[in-house]
PDB file of C-alpha atoms in Angstrom:
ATOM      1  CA  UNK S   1      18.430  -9.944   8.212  1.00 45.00           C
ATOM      2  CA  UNK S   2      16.781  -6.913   7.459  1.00 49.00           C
ATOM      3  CA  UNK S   3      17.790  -3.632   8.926  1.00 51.00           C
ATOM      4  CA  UNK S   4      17.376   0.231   8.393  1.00 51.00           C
ATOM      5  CA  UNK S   5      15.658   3.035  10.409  1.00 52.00           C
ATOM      6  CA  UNK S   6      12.211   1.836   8.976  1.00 53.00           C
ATOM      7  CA  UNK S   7      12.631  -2.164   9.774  1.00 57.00           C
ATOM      8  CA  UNK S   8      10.788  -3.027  12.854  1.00 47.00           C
ATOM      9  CA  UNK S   9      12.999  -5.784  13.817  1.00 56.00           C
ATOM     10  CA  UNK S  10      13.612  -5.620  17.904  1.00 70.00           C
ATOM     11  CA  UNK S  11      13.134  -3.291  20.531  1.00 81.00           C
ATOM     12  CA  UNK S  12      10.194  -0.746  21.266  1.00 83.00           C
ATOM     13  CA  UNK S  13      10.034   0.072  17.060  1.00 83.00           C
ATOM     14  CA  UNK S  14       8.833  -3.370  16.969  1.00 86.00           C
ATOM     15  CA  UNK S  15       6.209  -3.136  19.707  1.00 89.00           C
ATOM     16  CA  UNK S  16       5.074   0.023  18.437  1.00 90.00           C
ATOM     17  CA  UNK S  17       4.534  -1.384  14.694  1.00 91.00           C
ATOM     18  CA  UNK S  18       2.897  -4.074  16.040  1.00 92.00           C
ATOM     19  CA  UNK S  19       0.455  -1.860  18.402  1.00 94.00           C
ATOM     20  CA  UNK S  20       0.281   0.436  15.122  1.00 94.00           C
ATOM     21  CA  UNK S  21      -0.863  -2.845  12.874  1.00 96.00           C
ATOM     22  CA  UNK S  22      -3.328  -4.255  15.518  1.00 97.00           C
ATOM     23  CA  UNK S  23      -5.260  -0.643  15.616  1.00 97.00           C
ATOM     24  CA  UNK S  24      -5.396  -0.283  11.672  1.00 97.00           C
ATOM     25  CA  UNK S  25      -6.457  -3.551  11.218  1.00 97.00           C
ATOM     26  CA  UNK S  26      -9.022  -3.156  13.631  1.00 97.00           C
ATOM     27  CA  UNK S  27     -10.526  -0.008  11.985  1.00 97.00           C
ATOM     28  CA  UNK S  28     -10.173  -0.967   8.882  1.00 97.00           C
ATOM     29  CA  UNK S  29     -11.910  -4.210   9.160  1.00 94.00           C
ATOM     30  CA  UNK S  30     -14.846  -3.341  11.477  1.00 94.00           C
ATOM     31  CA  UNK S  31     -15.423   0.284   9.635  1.00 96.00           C
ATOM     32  CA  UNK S  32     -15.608  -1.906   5.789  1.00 94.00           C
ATOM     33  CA  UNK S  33     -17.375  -4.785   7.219  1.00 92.00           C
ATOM     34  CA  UNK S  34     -20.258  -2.116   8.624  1.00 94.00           C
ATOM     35  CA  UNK S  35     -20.002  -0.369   4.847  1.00 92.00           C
ATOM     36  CA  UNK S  36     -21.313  -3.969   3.908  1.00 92.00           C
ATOM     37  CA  UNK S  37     -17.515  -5.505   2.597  1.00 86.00           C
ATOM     38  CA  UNK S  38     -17.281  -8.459   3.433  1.00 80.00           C
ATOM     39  CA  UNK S  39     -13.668  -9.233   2.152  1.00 83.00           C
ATOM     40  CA  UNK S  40     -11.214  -5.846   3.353  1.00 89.00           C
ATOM     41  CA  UNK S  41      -8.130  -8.243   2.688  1.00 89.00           C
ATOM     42  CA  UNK S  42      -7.011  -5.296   0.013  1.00 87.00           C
ATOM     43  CA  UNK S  43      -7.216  -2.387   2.990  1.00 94.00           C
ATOM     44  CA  UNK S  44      -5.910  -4.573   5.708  1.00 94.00           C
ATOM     45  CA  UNK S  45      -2.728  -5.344   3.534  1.00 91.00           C
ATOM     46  CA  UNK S  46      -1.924  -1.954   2.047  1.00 91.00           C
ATOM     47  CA  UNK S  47      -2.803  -0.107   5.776  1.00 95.00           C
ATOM     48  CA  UNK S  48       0.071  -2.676   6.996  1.00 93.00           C
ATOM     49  CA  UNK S  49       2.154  -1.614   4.058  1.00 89.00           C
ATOM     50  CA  UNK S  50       1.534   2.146   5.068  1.00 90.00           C
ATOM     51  CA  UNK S  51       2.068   1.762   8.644  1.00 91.00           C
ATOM     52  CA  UNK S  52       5.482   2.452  10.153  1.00 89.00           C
ATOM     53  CA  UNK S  53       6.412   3.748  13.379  1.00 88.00           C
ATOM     54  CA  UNK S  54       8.635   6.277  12.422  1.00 88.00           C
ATOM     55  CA  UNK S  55       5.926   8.912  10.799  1.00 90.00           C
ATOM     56  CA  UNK S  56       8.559  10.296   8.049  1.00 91.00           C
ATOM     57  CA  UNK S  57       8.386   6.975   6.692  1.00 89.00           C
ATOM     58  CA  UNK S  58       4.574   6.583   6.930  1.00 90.00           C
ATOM     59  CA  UNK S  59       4.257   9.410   4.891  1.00 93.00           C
ATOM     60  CA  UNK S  60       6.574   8.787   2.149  1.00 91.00           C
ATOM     61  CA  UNK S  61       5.347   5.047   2.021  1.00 89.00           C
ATOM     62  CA  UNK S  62       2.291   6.665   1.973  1.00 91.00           C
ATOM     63  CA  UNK S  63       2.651   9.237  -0.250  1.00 91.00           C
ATOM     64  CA  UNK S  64       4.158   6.263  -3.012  1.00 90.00           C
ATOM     65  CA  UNK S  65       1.599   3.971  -2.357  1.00 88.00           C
ATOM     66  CA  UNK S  66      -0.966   6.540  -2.944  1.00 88.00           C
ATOM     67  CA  UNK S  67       0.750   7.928  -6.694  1.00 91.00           C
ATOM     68  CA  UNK S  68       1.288   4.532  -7.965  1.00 91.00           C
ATOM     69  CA  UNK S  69      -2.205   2.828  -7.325  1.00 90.00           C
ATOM     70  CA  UNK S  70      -3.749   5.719  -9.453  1.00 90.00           C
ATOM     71  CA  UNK S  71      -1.145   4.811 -11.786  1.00 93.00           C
ATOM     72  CA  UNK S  72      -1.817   1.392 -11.596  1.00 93.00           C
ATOM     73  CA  UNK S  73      -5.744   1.885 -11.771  1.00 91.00           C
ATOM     74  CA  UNK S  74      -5.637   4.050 -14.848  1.00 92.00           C
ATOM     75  CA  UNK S  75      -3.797   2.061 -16.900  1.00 94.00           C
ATOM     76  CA  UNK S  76      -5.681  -1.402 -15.872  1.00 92.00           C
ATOM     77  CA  UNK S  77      -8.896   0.830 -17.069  1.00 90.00           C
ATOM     78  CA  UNK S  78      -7.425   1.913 -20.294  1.00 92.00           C
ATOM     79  CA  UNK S  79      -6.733  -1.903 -20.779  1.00 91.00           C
ATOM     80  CA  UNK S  80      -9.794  -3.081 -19.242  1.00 88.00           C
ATOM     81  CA  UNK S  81     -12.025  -0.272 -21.605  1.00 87.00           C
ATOM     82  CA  UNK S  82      -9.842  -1.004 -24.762  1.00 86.00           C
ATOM     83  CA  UNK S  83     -10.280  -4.258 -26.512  1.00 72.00           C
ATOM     84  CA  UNK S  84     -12.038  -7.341 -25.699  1.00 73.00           C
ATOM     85  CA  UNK S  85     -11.102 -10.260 -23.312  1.00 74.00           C
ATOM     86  CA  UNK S  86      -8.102 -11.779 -23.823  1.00 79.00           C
ATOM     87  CA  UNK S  87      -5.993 -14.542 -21.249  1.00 78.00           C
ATOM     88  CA  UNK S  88      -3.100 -11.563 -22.957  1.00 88.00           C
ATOM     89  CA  UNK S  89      -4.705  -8.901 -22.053  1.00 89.00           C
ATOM     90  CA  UNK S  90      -3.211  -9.205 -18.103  1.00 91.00           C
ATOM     91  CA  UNK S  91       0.603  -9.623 -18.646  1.00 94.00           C
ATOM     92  CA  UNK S  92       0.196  -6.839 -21.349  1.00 94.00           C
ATOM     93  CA  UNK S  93      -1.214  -4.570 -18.395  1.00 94.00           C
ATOM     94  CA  UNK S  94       1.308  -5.375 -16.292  1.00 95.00           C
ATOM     95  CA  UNK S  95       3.942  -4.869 -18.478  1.00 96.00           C
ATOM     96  CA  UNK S  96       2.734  -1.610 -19.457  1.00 96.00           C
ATOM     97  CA  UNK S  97       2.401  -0.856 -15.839  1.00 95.00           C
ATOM     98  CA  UNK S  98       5.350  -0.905 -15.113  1.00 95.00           C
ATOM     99  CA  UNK S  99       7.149   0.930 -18.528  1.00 95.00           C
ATOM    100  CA  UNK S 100       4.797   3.918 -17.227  1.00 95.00           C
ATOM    101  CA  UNK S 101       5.972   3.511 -13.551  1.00 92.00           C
ATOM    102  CA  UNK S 102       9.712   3.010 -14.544  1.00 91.00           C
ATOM    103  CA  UNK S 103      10.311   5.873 -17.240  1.00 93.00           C
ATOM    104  CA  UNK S 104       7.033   8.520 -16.551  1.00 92.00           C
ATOM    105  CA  UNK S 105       6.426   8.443 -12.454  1.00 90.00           C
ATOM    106  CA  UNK S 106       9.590   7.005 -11.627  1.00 87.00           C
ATOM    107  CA  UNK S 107       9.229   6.956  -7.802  1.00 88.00           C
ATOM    108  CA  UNK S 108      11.241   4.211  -6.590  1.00 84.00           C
ATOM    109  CA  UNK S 109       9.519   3.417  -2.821  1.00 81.00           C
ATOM    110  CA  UNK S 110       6.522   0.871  -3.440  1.00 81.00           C
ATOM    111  CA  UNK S 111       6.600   1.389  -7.371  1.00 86.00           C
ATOM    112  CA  UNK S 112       5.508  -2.315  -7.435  1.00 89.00           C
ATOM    113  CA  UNK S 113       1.804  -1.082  -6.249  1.00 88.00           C
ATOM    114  CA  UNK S 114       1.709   0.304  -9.703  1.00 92.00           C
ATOM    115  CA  UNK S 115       1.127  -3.191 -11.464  1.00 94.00           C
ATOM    116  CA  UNK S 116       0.005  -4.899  -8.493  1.00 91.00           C
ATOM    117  CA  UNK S 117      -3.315  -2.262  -8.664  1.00 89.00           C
ATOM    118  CA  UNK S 118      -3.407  -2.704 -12.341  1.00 92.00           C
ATOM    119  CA  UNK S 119      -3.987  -6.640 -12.367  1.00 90.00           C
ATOM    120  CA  UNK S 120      -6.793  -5.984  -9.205  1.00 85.00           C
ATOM    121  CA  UNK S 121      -8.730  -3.904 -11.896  1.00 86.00           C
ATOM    122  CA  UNK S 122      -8.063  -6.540 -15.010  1.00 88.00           C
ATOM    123  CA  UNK S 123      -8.226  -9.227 -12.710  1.00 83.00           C
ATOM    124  CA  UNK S 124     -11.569  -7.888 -11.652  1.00 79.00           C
ATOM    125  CA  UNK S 125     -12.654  -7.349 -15.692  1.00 79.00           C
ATOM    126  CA  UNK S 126     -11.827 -10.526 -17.613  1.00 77.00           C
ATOM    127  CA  UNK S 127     -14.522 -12.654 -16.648  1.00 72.00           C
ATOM    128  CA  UNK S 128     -17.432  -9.948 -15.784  1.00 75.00           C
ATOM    129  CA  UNK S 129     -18.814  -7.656 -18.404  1.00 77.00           C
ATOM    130  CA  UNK S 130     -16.416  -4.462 -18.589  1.00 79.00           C
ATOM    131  CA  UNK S 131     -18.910  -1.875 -16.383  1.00 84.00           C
ATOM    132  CA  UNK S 132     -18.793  -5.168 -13.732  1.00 81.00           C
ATOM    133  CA  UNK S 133     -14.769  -5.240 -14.133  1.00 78.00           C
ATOM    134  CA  UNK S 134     -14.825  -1.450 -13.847  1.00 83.00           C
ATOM    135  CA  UNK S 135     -16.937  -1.340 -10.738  1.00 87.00           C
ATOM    136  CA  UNK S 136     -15.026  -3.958  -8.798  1.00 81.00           C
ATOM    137  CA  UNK S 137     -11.354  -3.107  -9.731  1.00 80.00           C
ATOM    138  CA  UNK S 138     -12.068   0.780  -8.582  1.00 87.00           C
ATOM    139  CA  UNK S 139     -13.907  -0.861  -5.291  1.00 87.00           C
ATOM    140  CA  UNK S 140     -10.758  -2.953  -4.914  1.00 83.00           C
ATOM    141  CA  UNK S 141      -8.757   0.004  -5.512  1.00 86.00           C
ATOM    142  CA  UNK S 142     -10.796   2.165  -3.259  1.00 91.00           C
ATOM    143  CA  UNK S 143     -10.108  -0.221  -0.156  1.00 91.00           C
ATOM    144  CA  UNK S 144      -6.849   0.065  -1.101  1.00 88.00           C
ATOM    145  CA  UNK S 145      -6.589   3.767  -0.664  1.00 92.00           C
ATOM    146  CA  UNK S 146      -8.741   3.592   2.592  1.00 96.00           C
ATOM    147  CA  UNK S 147      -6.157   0.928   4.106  1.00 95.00           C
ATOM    148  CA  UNK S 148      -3.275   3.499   3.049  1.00 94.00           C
ATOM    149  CA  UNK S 149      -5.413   6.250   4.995  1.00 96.00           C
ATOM    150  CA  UNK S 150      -5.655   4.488   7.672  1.00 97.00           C
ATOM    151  CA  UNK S 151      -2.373   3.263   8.043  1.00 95.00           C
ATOM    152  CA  UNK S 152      -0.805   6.668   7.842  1.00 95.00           C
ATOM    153  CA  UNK S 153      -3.750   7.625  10.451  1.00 96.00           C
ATOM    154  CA  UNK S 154      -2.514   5.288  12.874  1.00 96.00           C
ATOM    155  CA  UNK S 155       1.101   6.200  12.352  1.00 94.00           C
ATOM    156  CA  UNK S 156       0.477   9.871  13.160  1.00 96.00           C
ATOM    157  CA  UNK S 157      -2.232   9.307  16.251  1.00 96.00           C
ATOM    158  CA  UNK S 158       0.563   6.565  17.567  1.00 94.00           C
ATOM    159  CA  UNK S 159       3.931   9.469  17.137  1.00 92.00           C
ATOM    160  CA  UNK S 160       1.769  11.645  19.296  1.00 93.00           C
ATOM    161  CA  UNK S 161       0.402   9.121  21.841  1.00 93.00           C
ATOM    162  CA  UNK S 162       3.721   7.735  22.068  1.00 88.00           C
ATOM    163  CA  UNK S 163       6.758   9.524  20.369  1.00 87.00           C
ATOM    164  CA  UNK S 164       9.958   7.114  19.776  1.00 79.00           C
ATOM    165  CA  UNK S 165      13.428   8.654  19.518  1.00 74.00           C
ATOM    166  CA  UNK S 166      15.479   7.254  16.915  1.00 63.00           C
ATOM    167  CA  UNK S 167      19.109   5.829  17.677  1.00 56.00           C
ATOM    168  CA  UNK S 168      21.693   7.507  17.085  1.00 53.00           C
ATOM    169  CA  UNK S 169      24.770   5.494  15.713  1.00 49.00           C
ATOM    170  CA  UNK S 170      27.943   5.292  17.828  1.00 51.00           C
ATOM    171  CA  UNK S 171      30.652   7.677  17.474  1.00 53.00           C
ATOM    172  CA  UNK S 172      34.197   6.817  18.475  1.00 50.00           C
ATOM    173  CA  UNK S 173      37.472   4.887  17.659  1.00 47.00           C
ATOM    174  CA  UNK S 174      35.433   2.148  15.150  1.00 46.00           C
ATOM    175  CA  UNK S 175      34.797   4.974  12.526  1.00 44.00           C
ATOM    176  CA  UNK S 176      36.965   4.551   9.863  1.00 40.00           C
TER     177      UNK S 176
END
């Protein structure tokens, strides 16, 4: 199992993520659906991913999330602007992705975001003309950075609602 100051596994840190994921999702889906989206799967995933209830970690998760979806969007629209449509074209992205990720932004928390974006904006491209592709991948992208918004939103209004002291690890005869 899972465990580390940021894994919501038992106790009141896993009431308060849950509290913290019920609110987001709430926003995020009632404020997109009145904007007319009738799909905010993308924000309601990446404002879980950006949730925590320990705000440090909001913010860094935040903070990566944020870096390496513009990574991930600006290379899928290089690839999506250069050349035509290829069944190639998306594992090329992705592996390009994540060369740039790995060796230029190297920032290890949620560096998987990076490719993950880039295949929403081919993904979006290779059947739709390129300005279509273009449109929807940065839409898709753009719910993305709303969900991370809101995530990190909820995380701060929740640590000031209801602050959460951290445990503090045993001292004594077991430390060797």
């Amino acid at each position: 199992m899972a465990d580390g100051p940021s894994f919501p596994h038992r106790g009141m840190f896993a009431v308060r993520f849950a509290i913290n994921v019920f609110v987001g999702a709430t926003v995020v889906w009632y404020v997109l659906r009145l904007t007319g989206d009738s799909k905010p799967i993308w924000a309601v995933a990446s404002m879980i991913a950006s949730a925590d209830p320990q705000l440090d970690v909001a913010r860094r998760m935040f903070r990566s999330r944020l870096i390496n979806v513009v990574v991930g969007c600006a290379v899928g629209l290089v690839f999506l602007v250069v050349g035509g449509s290829s069944e190639w074209k998306l594992p090329l992205t992705l592996a390009a992705t994540v060369l740039v990720s790995s060796y230029l932004v190297r920032i290890p928390t949620m560096w998987r975001q990076a490719p993950i974006t880039a295949a929403i904006v081919i993904a979006a491209g290779l059947h739709q003309s390129k300005l279509t592709g273009m449109t929807e991948g940065l839409h898709k992208v753009g719910e993305v950075l709303f969900g991370c918004l809101v995530g990190l939103a909820v995380s701060w209004l929740m640590a000031k609602v209801w602050p959460l002291e951290l445990a503090k690890p045993a001292s004594g005869a077991d430390d060797d």
